[in-house]
Coordinates of C-alpha atoms in Angstrom, one line a residue:
M27 CA -25.2 5.2 -8.2
E28 CA -21.5 6.0 -8.6
K29 CA -19.4 5.5 -11.7
C30 CA -15.8 4.5 -11.3
K31 CA -13.0 4.5 -13.8
F32 CA -9.8 2.6 -13.4
H33 CA -6.6 2.8 -15.5
L34 CA -4.5 -0.3 -15.3
V35 CA -0.8 -0.1 -16.1
A36 CA 1.4 -3.2 -16.1
Y37 CA 5.0 -3.8 -16.8
G38 CA 6.9 -7.1 -17.1
P39 CA 8.1 -9.6 -16.9
I40 CA 10.9 -8.1 -14.8
L41 CA 12.5 -11.4 -13.7
K42 CA 13.0 -14.7 -15.4
E43 CA 10.6 -17.6 -14.6
A44 CA 11.7 -19.5 -11.5
T45 CA 12.5 -23.1 -11.9
T46 CA 13.1 -24.0 -8.2
Q47 CA 11.4 -23.2 -4.9
D48 CA 14.4 -21.1 -3.8
E49 CA 14.3 -19.1 -7.1
H50 CA 10.6 -18.6 -6.7
I51 CA 11.0 -17.2 -3.1
S52 CA 13.8 -14.9 -4.2
A53 CA 11.8 -13.5 -7.1
R54 CA 8.7 -13.2 -4.9
D55 CA 10.6 -11.2 -2.4
M56 CA 12.2 -8.9 -5.0
T57 CA 8.9 -8.3 -6.6
A58 CA 7.3 -7.4 -3.3
A59 CA 10.1 -4.9 -2.5
I60 CA 9.6 -3.3 -6.0
E61 CA 5.8 -3.1 -5.6
K62 CA 6.2 -1.4 -2.2
K63 CA 8.7 1.1 -3.6
L64 CA 6.4 1.8 -6.6
A65 CA 3.4 2.4 -4.4
D66 CA 5.4 4.7 -2.1
A67 CA 6.8 6.6 -5.1
L68 CA 3.4 7.1 -6.6
K69 CA 1.9 8.3 -3.3
E70 CA 4.8 10.7 -2.9
S71 CA 4.1 12.0 -6.4
D72 CA 0.5 12.7 -5.5
Y73 CA -1.1 9.8 -7.3
E74 CA -3.9 7.9 -5.7
V75 CA -2.9 4.4 -4.8
L76 CA -5.7 2.0 -3.7
N77 CA -3.7 -0.5 -1.6
R78 CA -1.1 -0.3 1.0
M79 CA 2.1 -2.3 0.5
N80 CA 4.0 -3.7 3.5
C81 CA 7.4 -5.2 2.7
R82 CA 10.7 -5.3 4.5
K83 CA 12.6 -7.2 1.8
K84 CA 15.8 -5.6 0.3
L85 CA 15.2 -3.5 -2.8
D86 CA 17.3 -4.1 -5.9
V87 CA 18.0 -0.5 -6.8
N88 CA 19.0 -1.3 -10.4
L89 CA 15.8 -3.3 -11.0
W90 CA 13.8 -0.5 -9.3
A91 CA 15.3 2.1 -11.7
K92 CA 14.1 0.1 -14.7
V93 CA 10.6 -0.3 -13.3
R94 CA 10.4 3.4 -12.3
E95 CA 11.4 4.4 -15.7
A96 CA 8.8 2.2 -17.3
F97 CA 6.0 3.5 -15.1
A98 CA 7.1 7.1 -15.5
V99 CA 5.8 6.9 -19.1
N100 CA 2.3 6.8 -17.7
F101 CA 2.9 8.5 -14.4
P102 CA 5.2 11.5 -15.3
R103 CA 5.1 12.9 -11.7
I104 CA 6.6 9.8 -10.2
T105 CA 9.4 10.7 -7.8
R106 CA 12.9 10.1 -9.2
I107 CA 14.2 8.4 -6.1

């Protein structure tokens, strides 16, 4: 029998709640781009990431900087890119 341990870190909300379908799609795409960048940055910093993110949506670099800073509290090796 194996024992596993997981540490969950969450941050948000990062965007206001969508009130229209167009806002929802925009927020979904921005969130997907940030999730991919976060997963890539964690991997590049030698953290183990369980899932693979695929996204080609445009990254909001200002929003990414805020998210990266928030996660760096718990993941200090995160790449500063």
